[in-house]
Coordinates of C-alpha atoms in Angstrom, one line a residue:
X1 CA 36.6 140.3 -116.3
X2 CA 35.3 137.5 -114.5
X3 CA 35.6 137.2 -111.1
X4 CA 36.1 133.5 -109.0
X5 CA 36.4 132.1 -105.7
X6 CA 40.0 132.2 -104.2
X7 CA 39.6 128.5 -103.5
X8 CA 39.1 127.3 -107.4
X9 CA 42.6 124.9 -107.8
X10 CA 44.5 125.8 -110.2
X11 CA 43.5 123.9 -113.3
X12 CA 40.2 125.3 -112.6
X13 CA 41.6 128.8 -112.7
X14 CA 43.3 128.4 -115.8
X15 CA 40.4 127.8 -117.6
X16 CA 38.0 130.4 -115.9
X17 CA 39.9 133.0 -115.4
X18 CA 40.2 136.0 -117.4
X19 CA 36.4 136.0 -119.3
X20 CA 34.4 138.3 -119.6
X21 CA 30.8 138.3 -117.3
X22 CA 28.1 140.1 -119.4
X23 CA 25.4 139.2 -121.1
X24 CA 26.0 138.5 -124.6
X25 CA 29.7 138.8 -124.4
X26 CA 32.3 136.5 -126.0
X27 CA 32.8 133.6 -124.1
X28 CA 36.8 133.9 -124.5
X29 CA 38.4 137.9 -124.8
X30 CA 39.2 138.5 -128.3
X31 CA 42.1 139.9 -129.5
X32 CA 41.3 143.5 -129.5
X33 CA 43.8 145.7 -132.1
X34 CA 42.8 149.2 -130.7
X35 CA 45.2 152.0 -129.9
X36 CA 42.6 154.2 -128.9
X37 CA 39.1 154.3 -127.3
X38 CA 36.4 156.7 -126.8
X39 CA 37.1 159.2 -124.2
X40 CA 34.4 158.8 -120.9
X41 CA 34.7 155.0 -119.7
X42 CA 38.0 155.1 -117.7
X43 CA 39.9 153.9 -120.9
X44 CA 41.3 156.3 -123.3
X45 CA 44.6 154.7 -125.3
X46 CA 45.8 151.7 -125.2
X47 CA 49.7 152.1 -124.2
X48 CA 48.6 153.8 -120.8
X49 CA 45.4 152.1 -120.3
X50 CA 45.6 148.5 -121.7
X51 CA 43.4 146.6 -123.1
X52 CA 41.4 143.8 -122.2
X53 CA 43.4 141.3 -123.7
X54 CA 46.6 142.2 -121.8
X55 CA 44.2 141.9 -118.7
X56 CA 43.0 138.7 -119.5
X57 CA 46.7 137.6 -119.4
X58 CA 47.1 139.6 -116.3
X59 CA 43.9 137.9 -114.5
X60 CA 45.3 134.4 -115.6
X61 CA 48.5 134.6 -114.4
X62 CA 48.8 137.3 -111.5
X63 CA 45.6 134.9 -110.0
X64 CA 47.9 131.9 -110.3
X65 CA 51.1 133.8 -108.8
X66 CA 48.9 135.1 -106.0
X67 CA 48.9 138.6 -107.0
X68 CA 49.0 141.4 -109.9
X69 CA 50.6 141.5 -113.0
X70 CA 51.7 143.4 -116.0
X71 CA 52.2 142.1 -119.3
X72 CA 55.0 142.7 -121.6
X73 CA 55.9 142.6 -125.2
X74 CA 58.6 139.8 -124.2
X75 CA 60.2 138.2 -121.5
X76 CA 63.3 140.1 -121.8
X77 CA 60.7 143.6 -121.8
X78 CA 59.6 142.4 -118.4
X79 CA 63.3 142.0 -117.1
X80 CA 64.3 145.6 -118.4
X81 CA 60.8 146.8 -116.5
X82 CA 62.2 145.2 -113.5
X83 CA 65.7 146.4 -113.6
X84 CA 64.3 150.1 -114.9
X85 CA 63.0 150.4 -111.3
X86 CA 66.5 150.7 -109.8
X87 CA 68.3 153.5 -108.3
X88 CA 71.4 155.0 -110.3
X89 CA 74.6 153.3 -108.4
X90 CA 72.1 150.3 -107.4
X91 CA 74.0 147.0 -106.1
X92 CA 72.3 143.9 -108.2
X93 CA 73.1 139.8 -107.5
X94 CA 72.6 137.7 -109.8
X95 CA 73.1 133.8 -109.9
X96 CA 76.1 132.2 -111.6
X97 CA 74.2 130.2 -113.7
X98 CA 71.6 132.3 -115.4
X99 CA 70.0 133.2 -118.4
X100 CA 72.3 134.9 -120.9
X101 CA 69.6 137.5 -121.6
X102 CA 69.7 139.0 -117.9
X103 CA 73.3 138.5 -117.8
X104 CA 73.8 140.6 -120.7
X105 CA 71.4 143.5 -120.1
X106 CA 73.2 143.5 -116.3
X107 CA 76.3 143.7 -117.7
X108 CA 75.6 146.5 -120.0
X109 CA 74.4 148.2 -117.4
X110 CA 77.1 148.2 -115.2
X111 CA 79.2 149.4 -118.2
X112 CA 77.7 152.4 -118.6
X113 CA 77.8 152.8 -114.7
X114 CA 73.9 152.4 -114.2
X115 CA 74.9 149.6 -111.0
X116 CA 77.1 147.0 -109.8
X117 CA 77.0 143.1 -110.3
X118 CA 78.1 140.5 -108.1
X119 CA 77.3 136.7 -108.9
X120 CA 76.9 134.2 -106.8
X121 CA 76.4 130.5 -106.5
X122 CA 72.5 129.5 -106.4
X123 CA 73.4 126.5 -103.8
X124 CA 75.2 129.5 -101.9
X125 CA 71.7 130.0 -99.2
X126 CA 73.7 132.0 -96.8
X127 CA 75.5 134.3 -99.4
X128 CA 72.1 135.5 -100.6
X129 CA 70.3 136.0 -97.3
X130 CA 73.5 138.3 -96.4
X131 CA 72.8 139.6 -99.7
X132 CA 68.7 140.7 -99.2
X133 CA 70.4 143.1 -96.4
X134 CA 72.4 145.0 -98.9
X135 CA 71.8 145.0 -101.9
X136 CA 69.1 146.8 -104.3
X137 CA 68.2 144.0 -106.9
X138 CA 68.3 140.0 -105.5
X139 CA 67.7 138.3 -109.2
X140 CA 67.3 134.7 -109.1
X141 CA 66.1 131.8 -110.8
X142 CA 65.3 128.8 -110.0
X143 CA 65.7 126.1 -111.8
X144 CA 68.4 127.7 -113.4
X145 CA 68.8 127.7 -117.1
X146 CA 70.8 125.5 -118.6
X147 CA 72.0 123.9 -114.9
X148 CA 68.7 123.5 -113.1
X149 CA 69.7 124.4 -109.6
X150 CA 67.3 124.8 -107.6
X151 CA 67.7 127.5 -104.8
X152 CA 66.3 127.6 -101.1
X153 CA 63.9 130.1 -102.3
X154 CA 61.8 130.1 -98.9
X155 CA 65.2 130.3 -96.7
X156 CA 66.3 133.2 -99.1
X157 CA 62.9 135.1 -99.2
X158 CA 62.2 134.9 -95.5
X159 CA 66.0 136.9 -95.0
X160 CA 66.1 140.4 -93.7
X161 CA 66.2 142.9 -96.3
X162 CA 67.0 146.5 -96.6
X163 CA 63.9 148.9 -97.1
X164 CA 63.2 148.7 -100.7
X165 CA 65.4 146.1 -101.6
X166 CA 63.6 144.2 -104.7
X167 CA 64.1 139.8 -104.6
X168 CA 62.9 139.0 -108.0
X169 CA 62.8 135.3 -109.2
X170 CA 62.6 134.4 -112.8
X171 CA 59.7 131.6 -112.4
X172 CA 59.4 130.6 -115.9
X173 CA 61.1 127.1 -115.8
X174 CA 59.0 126.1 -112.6
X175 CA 56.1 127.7 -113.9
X176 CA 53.0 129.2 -111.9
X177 CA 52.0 125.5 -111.0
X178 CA 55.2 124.4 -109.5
X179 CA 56.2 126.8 -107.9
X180 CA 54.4 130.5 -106.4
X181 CA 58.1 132.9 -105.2
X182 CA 54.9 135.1 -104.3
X183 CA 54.3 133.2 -101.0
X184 CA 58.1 132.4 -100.4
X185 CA 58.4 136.1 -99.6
X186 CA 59.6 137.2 -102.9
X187 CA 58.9 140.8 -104.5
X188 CA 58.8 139.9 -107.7
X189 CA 57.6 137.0 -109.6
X190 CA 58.9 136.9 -113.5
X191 CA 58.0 134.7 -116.1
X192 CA 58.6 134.6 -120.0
X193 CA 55.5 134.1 -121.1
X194 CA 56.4 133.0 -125.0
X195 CA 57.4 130.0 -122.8
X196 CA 55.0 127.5 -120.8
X197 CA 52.3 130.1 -120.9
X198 CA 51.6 130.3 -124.3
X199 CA 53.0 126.8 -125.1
X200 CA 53.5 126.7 -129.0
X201 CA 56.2 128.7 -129.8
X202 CA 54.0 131.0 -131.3
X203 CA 54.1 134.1 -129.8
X204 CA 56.2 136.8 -127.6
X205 CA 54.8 138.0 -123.9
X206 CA 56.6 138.3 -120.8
X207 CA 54.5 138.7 -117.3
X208 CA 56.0 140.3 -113.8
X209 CA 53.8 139.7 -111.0
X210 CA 53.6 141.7 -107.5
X211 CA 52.0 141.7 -104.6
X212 CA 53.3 145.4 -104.2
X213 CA 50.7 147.3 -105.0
X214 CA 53.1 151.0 -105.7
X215 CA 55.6 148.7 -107.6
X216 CA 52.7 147.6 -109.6
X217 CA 52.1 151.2 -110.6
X218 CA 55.8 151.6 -111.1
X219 CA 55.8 148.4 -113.7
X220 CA 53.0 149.6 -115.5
X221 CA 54.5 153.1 -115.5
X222 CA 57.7 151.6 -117.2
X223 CA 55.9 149.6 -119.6
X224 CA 53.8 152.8 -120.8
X225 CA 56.7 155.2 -121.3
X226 CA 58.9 152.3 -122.8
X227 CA 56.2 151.3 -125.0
X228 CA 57.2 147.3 -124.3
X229 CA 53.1 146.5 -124.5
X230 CA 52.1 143.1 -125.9
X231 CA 50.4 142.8 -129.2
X232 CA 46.9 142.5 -129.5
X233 CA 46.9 138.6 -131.3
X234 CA 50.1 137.5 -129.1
X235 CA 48.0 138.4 -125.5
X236 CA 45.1 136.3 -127.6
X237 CA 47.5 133.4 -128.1
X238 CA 48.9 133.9 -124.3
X239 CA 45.7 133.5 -122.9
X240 CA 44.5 131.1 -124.9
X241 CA 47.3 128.7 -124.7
X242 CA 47.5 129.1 -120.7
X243 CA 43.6 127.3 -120.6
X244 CA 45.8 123.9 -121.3
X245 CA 48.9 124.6 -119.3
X246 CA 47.8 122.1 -116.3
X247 CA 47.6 119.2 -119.0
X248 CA 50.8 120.2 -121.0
X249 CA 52.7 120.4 -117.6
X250 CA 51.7 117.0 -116.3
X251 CA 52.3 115.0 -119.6
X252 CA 55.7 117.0 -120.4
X253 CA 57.3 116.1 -116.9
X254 CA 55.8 112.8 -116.9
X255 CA 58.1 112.6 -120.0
X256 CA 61.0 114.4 -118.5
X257 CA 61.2 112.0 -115.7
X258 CA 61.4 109.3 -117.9
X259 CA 63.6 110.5 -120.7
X260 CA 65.8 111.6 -117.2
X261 CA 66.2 108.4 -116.0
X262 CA 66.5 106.6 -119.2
X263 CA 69.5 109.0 -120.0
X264 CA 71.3 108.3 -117.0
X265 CA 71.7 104.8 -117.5
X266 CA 72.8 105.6 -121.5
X267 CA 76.5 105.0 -122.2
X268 CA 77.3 107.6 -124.2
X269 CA 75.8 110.4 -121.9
X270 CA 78.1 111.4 -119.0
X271 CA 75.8 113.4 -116.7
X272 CA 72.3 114.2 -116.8
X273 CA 70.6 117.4 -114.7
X274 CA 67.4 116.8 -113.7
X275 CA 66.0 117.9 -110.1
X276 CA 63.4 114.5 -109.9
X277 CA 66.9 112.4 -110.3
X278 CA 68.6 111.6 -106.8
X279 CA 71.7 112.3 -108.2
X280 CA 70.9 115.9 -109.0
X281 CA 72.8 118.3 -106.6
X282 CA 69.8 120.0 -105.7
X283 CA 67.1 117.2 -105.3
X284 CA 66.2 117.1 -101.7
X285 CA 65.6 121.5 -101.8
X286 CA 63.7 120.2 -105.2
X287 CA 61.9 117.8 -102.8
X288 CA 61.0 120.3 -100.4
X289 CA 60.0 123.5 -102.5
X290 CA 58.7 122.3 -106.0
X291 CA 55.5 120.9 -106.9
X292 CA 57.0 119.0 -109.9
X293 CA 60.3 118.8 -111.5
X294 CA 59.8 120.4 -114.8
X295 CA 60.2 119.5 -118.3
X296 CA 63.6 120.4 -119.0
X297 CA 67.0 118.5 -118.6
X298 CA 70.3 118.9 -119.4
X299 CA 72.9 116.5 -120.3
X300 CA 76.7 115.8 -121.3
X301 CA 77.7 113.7 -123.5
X302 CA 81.2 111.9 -124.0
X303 CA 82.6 113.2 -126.5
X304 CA 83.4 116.5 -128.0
X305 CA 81.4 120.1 -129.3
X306 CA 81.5 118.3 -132.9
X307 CA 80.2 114.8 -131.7
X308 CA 77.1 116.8 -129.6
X309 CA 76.6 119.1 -132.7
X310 CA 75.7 116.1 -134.7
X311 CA 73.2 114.5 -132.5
X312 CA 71.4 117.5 -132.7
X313 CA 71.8 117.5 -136.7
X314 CA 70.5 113.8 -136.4
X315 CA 67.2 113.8 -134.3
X316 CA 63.8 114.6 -136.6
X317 CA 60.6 114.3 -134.0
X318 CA 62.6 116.3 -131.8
X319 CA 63.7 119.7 -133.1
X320 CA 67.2 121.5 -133.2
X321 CA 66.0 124.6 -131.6
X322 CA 66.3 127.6 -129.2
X323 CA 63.8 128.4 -126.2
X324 CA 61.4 125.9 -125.0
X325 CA 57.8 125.0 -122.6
X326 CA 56.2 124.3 -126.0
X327 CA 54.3 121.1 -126.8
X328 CA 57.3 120.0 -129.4
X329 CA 60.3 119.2 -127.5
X330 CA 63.6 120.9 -128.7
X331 CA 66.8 120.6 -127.9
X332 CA 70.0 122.4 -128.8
X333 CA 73.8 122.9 -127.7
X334 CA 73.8 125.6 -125.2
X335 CA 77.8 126.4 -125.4
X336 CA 77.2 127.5 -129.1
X337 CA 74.8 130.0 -127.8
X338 CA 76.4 133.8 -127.2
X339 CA 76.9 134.5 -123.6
X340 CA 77.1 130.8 -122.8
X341 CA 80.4 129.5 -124.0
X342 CA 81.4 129.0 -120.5
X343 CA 79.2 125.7 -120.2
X344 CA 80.3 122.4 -121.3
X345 CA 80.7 121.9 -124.9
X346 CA 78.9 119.0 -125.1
X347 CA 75.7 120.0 -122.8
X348 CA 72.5 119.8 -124.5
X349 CA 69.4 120.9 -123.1
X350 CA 66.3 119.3 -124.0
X351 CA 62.8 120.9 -123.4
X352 CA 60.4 117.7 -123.2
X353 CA 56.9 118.4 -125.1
X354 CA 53.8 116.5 -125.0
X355 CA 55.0 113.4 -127.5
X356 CA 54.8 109.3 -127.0
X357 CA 57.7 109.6 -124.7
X358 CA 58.9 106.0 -126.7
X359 CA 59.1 108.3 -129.8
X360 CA 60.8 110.6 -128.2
X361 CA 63.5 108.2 -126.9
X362 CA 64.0 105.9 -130.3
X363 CA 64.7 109.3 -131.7
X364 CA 67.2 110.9 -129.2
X365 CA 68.4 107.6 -128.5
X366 CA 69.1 107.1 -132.2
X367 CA 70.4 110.3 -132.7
X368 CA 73.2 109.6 -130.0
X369 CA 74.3 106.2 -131.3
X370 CA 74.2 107.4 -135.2
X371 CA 76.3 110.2 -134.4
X372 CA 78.6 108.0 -132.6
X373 CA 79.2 106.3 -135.8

C-alpha cells in the first residue's frame, strides 16, 4: 500500500490513500476474489490474512480516524466484533436514543445473561463520565439516530475509566470528516460503512477503528473465527466510493442546512432536529465538537402516523427508503420501523444527497401539502 505524509488534509488522503506503490501495479486495488494464496509471502488465506482490498478500506479510513482498522461484512458485523470482546457478566451503557440494531443485539444479550444494560440520556455528560469508571462497554453515538444529539464526546472521553473499560462511539452519522472520537480519547471508533463511506447504497461494510494496538488483534481475531469478512467487490466499492466522500459531504450538508431551515419555517411541520439550527437542543456542543453538521434531519409533522405515511408515499426525486449517506436522499417514517415505535409517529428522517436542493424542496414541499389534502 501506499504510504503518505501525516500532514496530507483529508480530502487529499481520501484520494491517495490505499494504492498500491509498485511499478506496473494498478493504479486503484482491484477487487481481489481469493480465499487462498500461495504459501511463503506472509499471506496464506484470506479469512485470517485479508486481502488487499479489505486493507485498502483499512488504510483509507483507519488514516482518516487516526488509527487502525478492521473491516467487516456490515456495520452491524463490526458492532457484534465490538461487543464479542466483552467479559461474561460485563456492565454496557448505551444511549437512550440509539440505533435499533445495537439496541437489539444488547438486549439479546442481556437475555441470555451475557451482560447488563443501562441507558442513559446522551445530553446526561456527568452520568457517563461516572459511567467510564464502572462500567465495561461505554457505547455512544453521536449524532444519534433518528434524534441527532450530539454528546460532549471530549468531556466524556477525557473521564477516568476503569482498566479496560472500552468507550466506543458509533461515528457513522458524523463521519471521519466531522468528527475523529480517536483524539477525544475514545477506544473505539465505529462506522457503518454501507453508509457515507461507500455512498451509493450499493454495498455492505462496516469499519472499527483503534488506536489499541492488542484490541486491534483482538478485532481481527473476532472477525476471523466469526467469518464477518467483507466481500471482495463490496471492499472495491468501499474504497472506491470513499475517493469522493469530501465532495458528497460538503454538497449534502450544504443541502441539509438549507432544507433545515426551510422546514422550520413550514406550517405543517412542528419540529425540525438539526444540530446547524439554533433551536436544536444540542447546538452550541454541535458548535464546539463538529466540523459540520451532517446531512441528516429529522422532523415532525402535525398530524397523525397516517398523514406522515402519505408524504412519504407522495415524494418521487426523493425516495421512501431505509438507511442513508448515499448520493440520493431518502426518507422514511422511523416509528414504523421495529425497535423504534417509541418515537413520534409522525417523525420522518430525511438523509439529504447530493441533488439541486430547489428539487429537493418543490418535491418534499409538495409531498407535505398534497398529502394535506
Amino acid at each position: 500500500m501506499a504510504r503518505h505524509s501525516q500532514h496530507l488534509k483529508p480530502e487529499s488522503w481520501l484520494v491517495a490513500a490505499g494504492r498500491t506503490i509498485e511499478a506496473g501495479a494498478p493504479l486503484n486495488v482491484p477487487p481481489i476474489p481469493a480465499s487462498n494464496f500461495l504459501i511463503g509471502q506472509g499471506r496464506s488465506y484470506a479469512r485470517n490474512d485479508a486481502t488487499p482490498t479489505w486493507e485498502a478500506v483499512e488504510e483509507i479510513v483507519g488514516g482518516l480516524e487516526g488509527g487502525r482498522a478492521v473491516a467487516f461484512a456490515s456495520g452491524m458485523a463490526a458492532i457484534a466484533a465490538v461487543f464479542d470482546q466483552l467479559p461474561a457478566g460485563a456492565q454496557v451503557v448505551l444511549p437512550d436514543d440509539c440505533y435499533q440494531g445495537v439496541t437489539g443485539l444488547a438486549m439479546a444479550g442481556e437475555a441470555r445473561g451475557r451482560w447488563s444494560v443501562r441507558r442513559l440520556a446522551l445530553t446526561d455528560t456527568e452520568g457517563w463520565q461516572q459511567a467510564c469508571a464502572v462500567a465495561d462497554l461505554v457505547w455512544l453515538e453521536s449524532p444519534s439516530n433518528p434524534l441527532l444529539v450530539v454528546a460532549d464526546l471530549p468531556a466524556i472521553c477525557a473521564a477516568p475509566r476503569k482498566p479496560g473499560t472500552i468507550v466506543a462511539v458509533d461515528n457513522t452519522f458524523a463521519t471521519s470528516l466531522n468528527q475523529q472520537p480517536l483524539e477525544f480519547g475514545a477506544t473505539l471508533s465505529i462506522q457503518s460503512a454501507t453508509k457515507f463511506i461507500g455512498g451509493h447504497s450499493d454495498l455492505l461494510a462496516g469499519v472499527v477503528t483503534t488506536r489499541d494496538e492488542q484490541l486491534w488483534h483482538d478485532l481481527r481475531r473476532s472477525r476471523e473465527l466469526t467469518g464477518a469478512t467483507p466481500g471482495a467487490f463490496e471492499a472495491f466499492l468501499a474504497a472506491r466510493g470513499a475517493r469522493t466522500l469530501a465532495l458528497r459531504l460538503e454538497r449534502a450538508q450544504h443541502n441539509a442546512m438549507e432544507l433545515a431551515q426551510r422546514l422550520s419555517h413550514h406550517p405543517l411541520v412542528s419540529c425540525v432536529r438539526y444540530p446547524g439550527l439554533p433551536t436544536h437542543p444540542t447546538h452550541a456542543i454541535a458548535c464546539r465538537v463538529l466540523k459540520g453538521f451532517g446531512t441528516i434531519i429529522s422532523f415532525d409533522l402535525r398530524g397523525d402516523a397516517t398523514f406522515a405515511d402519505a408524504v412519504c408515499r407522495n415524494v418521487s426525486l426523493i425516495r421512501h427508503a431505509t438507511s442513508l449517506g448515499a448520493v440520493e436522499s431518502t426518507m422514511e417514517r422511523r416509528a414504523a420501523i421495529a425497535g423504534q415505535e417509541h418515537l413520534p409517529p409522525t417523525l420522518l428522517r430525511l438523509s439529504v444527497g447530493i441533488e439541486d436542493v430547489d428539487d429537493l424542496w418543490a418535491d418534499l414541499d409538495g409531498a407535505i401539502r398534497r398529502a394535506a389534502q
